[in-house]
Short mmCIF file of C-alpha atoms in Angstrom, two decimals:
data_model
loop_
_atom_site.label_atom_id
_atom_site.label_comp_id
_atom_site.label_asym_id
_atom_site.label_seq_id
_atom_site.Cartn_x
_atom_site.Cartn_y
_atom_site.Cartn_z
CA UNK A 11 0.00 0.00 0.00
CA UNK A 12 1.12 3.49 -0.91
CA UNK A 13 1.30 6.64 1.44
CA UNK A 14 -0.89 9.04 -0.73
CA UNK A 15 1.53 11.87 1.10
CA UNK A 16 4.77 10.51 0.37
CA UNK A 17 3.16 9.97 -3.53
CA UNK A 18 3.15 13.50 -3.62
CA UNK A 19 5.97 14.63 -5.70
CA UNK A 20 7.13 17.27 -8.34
CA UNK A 21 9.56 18.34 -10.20
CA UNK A 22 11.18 21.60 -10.11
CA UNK A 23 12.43 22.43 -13.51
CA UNK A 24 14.26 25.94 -14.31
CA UNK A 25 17.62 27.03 -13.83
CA UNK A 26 19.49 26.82 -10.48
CA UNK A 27 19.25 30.67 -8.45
CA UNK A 28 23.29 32.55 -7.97
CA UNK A 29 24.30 35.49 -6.25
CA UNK A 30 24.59 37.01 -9.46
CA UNK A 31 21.33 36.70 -10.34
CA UNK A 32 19.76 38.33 -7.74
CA UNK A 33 19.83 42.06 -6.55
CA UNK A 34 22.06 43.35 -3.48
CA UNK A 35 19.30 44.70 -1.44
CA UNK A 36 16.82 41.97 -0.56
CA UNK A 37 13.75 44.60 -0.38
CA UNK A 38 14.34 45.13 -4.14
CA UNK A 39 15.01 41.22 -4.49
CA UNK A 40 11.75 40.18 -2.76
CA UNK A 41 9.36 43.16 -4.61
CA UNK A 42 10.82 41.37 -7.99
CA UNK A 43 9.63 37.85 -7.27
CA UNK A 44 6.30 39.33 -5.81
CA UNK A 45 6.00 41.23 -9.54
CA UNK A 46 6.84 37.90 -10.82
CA UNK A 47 4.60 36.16 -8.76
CA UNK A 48 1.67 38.36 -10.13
CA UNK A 49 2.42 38.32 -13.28
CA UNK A 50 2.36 34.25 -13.25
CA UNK A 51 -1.36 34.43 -11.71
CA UNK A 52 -0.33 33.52 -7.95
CA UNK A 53 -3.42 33.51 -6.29
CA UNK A 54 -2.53 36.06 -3.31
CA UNK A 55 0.60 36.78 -4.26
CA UNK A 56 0.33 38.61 -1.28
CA UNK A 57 -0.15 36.05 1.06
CA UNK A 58 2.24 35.05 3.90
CA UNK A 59 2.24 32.82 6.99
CA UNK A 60 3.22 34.63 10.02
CA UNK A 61 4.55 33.09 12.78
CA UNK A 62 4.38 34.29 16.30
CA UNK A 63 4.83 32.83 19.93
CA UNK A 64 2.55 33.00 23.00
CA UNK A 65 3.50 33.74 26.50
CA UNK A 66 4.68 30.41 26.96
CA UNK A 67 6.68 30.19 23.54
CA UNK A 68 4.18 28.02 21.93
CA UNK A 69 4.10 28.89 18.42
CA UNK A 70 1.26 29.41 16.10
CA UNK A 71 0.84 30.71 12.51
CA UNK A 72 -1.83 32.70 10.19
CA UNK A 73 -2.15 33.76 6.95
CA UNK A 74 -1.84 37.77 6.73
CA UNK A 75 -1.68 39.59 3.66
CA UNK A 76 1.31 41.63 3.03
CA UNK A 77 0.53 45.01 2.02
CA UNK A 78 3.59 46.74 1.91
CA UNK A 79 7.63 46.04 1.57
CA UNK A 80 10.31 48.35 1.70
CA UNK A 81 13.25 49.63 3.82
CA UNK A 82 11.32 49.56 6.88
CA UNK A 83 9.76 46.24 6.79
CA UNK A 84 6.93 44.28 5.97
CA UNK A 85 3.18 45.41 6.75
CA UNK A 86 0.50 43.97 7.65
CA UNK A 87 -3.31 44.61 8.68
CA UNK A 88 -5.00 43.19 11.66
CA UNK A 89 -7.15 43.78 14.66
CA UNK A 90 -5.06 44.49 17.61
CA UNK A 91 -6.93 42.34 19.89
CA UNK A 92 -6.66 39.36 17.84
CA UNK A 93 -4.34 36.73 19.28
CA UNK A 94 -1.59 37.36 16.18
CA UNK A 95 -1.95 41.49 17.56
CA UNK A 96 -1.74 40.06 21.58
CA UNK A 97 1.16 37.91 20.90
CA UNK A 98 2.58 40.45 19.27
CA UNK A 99 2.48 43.11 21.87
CA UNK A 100 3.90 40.88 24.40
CA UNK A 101 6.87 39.17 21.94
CA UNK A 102 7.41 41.40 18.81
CA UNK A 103 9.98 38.63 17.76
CA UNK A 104 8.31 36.73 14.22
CA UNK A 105 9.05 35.20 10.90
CA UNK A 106 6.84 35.25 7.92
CA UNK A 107 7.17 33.33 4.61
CA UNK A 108 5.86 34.14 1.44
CA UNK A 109 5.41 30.90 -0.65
CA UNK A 110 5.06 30.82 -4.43
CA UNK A 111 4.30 27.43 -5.75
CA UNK A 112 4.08 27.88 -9.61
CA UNK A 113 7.45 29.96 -9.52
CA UNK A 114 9.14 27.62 -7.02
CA UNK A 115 9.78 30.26 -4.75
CA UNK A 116 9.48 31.23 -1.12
CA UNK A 117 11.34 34.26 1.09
CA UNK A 118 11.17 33.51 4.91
CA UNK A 119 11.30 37.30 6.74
CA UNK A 120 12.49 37.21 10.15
CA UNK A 121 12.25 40.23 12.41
CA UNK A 122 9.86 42.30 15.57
CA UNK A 123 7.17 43.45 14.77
CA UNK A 124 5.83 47.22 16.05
CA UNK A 125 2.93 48.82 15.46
CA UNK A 126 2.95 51.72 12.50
CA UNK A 127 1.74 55.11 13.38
CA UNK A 128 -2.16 55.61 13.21
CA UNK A 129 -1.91 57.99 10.59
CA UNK A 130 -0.42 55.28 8.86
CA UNK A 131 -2.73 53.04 9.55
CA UNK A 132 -6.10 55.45 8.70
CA UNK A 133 -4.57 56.13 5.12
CA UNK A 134 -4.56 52.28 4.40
CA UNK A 135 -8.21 51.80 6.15
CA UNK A 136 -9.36 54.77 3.61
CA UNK A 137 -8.57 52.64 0.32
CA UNK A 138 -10.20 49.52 1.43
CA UNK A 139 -13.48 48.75 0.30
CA UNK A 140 -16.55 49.49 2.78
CA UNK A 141 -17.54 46.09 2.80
CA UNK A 142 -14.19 44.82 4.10
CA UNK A 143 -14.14 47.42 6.70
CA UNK A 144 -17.15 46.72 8.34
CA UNK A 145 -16.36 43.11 7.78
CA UNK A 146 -12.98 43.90 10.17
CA UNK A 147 -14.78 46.33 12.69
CA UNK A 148 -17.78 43.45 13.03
CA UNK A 149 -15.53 40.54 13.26
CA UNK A 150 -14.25 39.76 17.27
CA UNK A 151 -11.19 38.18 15.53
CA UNK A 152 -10.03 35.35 17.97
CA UNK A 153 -13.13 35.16 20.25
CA UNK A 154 -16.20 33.34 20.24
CA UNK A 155 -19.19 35.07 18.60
CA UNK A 156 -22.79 33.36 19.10
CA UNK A 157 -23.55 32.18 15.98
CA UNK A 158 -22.46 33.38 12.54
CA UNK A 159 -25.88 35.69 12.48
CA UNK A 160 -24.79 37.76 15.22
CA UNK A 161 -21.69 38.46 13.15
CA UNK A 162 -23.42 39.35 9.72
CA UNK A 163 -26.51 41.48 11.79
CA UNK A 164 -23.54 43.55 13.25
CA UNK A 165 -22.14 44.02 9.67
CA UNK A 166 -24.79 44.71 8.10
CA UNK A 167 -25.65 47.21 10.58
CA UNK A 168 -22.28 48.92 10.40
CA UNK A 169 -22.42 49.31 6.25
CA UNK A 170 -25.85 50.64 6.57
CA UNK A 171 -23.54 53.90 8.43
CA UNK A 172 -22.05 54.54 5.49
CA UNK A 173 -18.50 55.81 5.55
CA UNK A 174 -16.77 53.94 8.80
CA UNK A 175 -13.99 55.13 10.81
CA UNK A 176 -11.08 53.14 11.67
CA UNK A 177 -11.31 51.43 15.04
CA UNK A 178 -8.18 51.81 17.22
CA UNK A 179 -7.74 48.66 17.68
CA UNK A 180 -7.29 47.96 14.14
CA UNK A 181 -4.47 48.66 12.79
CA UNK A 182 -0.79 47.96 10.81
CA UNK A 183 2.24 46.39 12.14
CA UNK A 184 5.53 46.08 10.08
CA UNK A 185 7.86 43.57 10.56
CA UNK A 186 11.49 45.62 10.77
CA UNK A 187 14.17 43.34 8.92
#
C-alpha cells in the first residue's frame, strides 16, 4: 500500500538561483519575485504565513496579507486584539514566509514586529473597500461570537452607516528586517 503523502511529488524544472542573479538589497530582491509572482497568476501573491509565539513560547501561525515592503519592513493589517496582535504586543519577535508554488519560490522574513503610526494606519483603512471594513470592525477576531448571524446582523448594521472610521484597535504592524 502506498502513502498518498509521500506519492506526492514534483519536479522543479528551471535554472538553479546565484548570487549574481539576484539584486544586493533583498527589499528590491523580494518586490521582484512578488512582480513575478503576479504576473504568473499567484493567487494572493500577497499572502504570507506569520509566525508568532505566545507567552509560553508556543508557536502558532496565520495567513496575513502583506501590504507593503520596503526599507522599513513588511506590513501587515489586523485587529489588535486578535491573538496574532496580543502575541505580538507581548513578543514582537516573528518570521513570515511568502510561498510561491508555480514559480518555485518562497522568502522567509524574520524580524519584531511594532505597530505603525495611526496615521499610517487610517490612510490604508481609507482605500479599502466598505464592505471589508465593516467586515474587520464586526468581526471579534479570535473570540467566540454566538452564531455566525450575530456576526453578519452587526455588519450589516455597520455598512448601513455609510463611511466607517477606523477602530483603534485595528491597525498595521511592520515587521522591521
Amino acid at each position: 500500500m502506498t502513502d498518498p503523502l509521500n506519492d506526492l511529488r514534483e519536479d522543479y524544472p528551471g535554472a538553479a538561483l546565484t548570487e549574481a542573479e539576484v539584486a544586493a538589497d533583498p527589499v528590491v530582491q523580494v518586490n521582484a519575485w512578488l512582480a513575478d509572482a503576479v504576473a504568473a497568476g499567484e493567487p494572493l501573491a500577497n499572502a504570507m504565513t506569520l509566525a508568532t509565539v505566545d507567552d509560553r513560547a508556543r508557536p502558532s501561525a496565520r495567513i496575513v496579507l502583506l501590504k507593503g515592503l520596503d526599507g522599513r519592513g513588511a506590513t501587515f493589517f489586523t485587529s489588535y486584539g486578535s491573538r496574532k496582535g496580543t502575541e505580538l504586543a507581548e513578543n514582537p519577535a516573528c518570521a513570515a514566509v511568502l510561498y510561491w508554488p508555480r514559480l518555485h519560490r518562497q522568502v522567509r522574513l524574520e524580524g519584531r514586529a511594532e505597530k505603525i503610526s495611526a496615521a499610517e494606519s487610517d490612510a490604508y483603512f481609507a482605500t479599502r473597500p466598505p464592505a471589508s471594513n465593516a467586515s474587520a470592525i464586526a468581526s471579534p477576531q479570535s473570540q467566540v461570537i454566538p452564531d455566525r448571524k450575530s456576526l453578519e446582523t452587526r455588519r450589516a448594521a455597520l455598512l448601513s452607516q455609510g463611511r466607517l472610521d477606523r477602530p483603534a484597535t485595528w491597525g498595521g504592524f511592520r515587521i522591521t528586517l
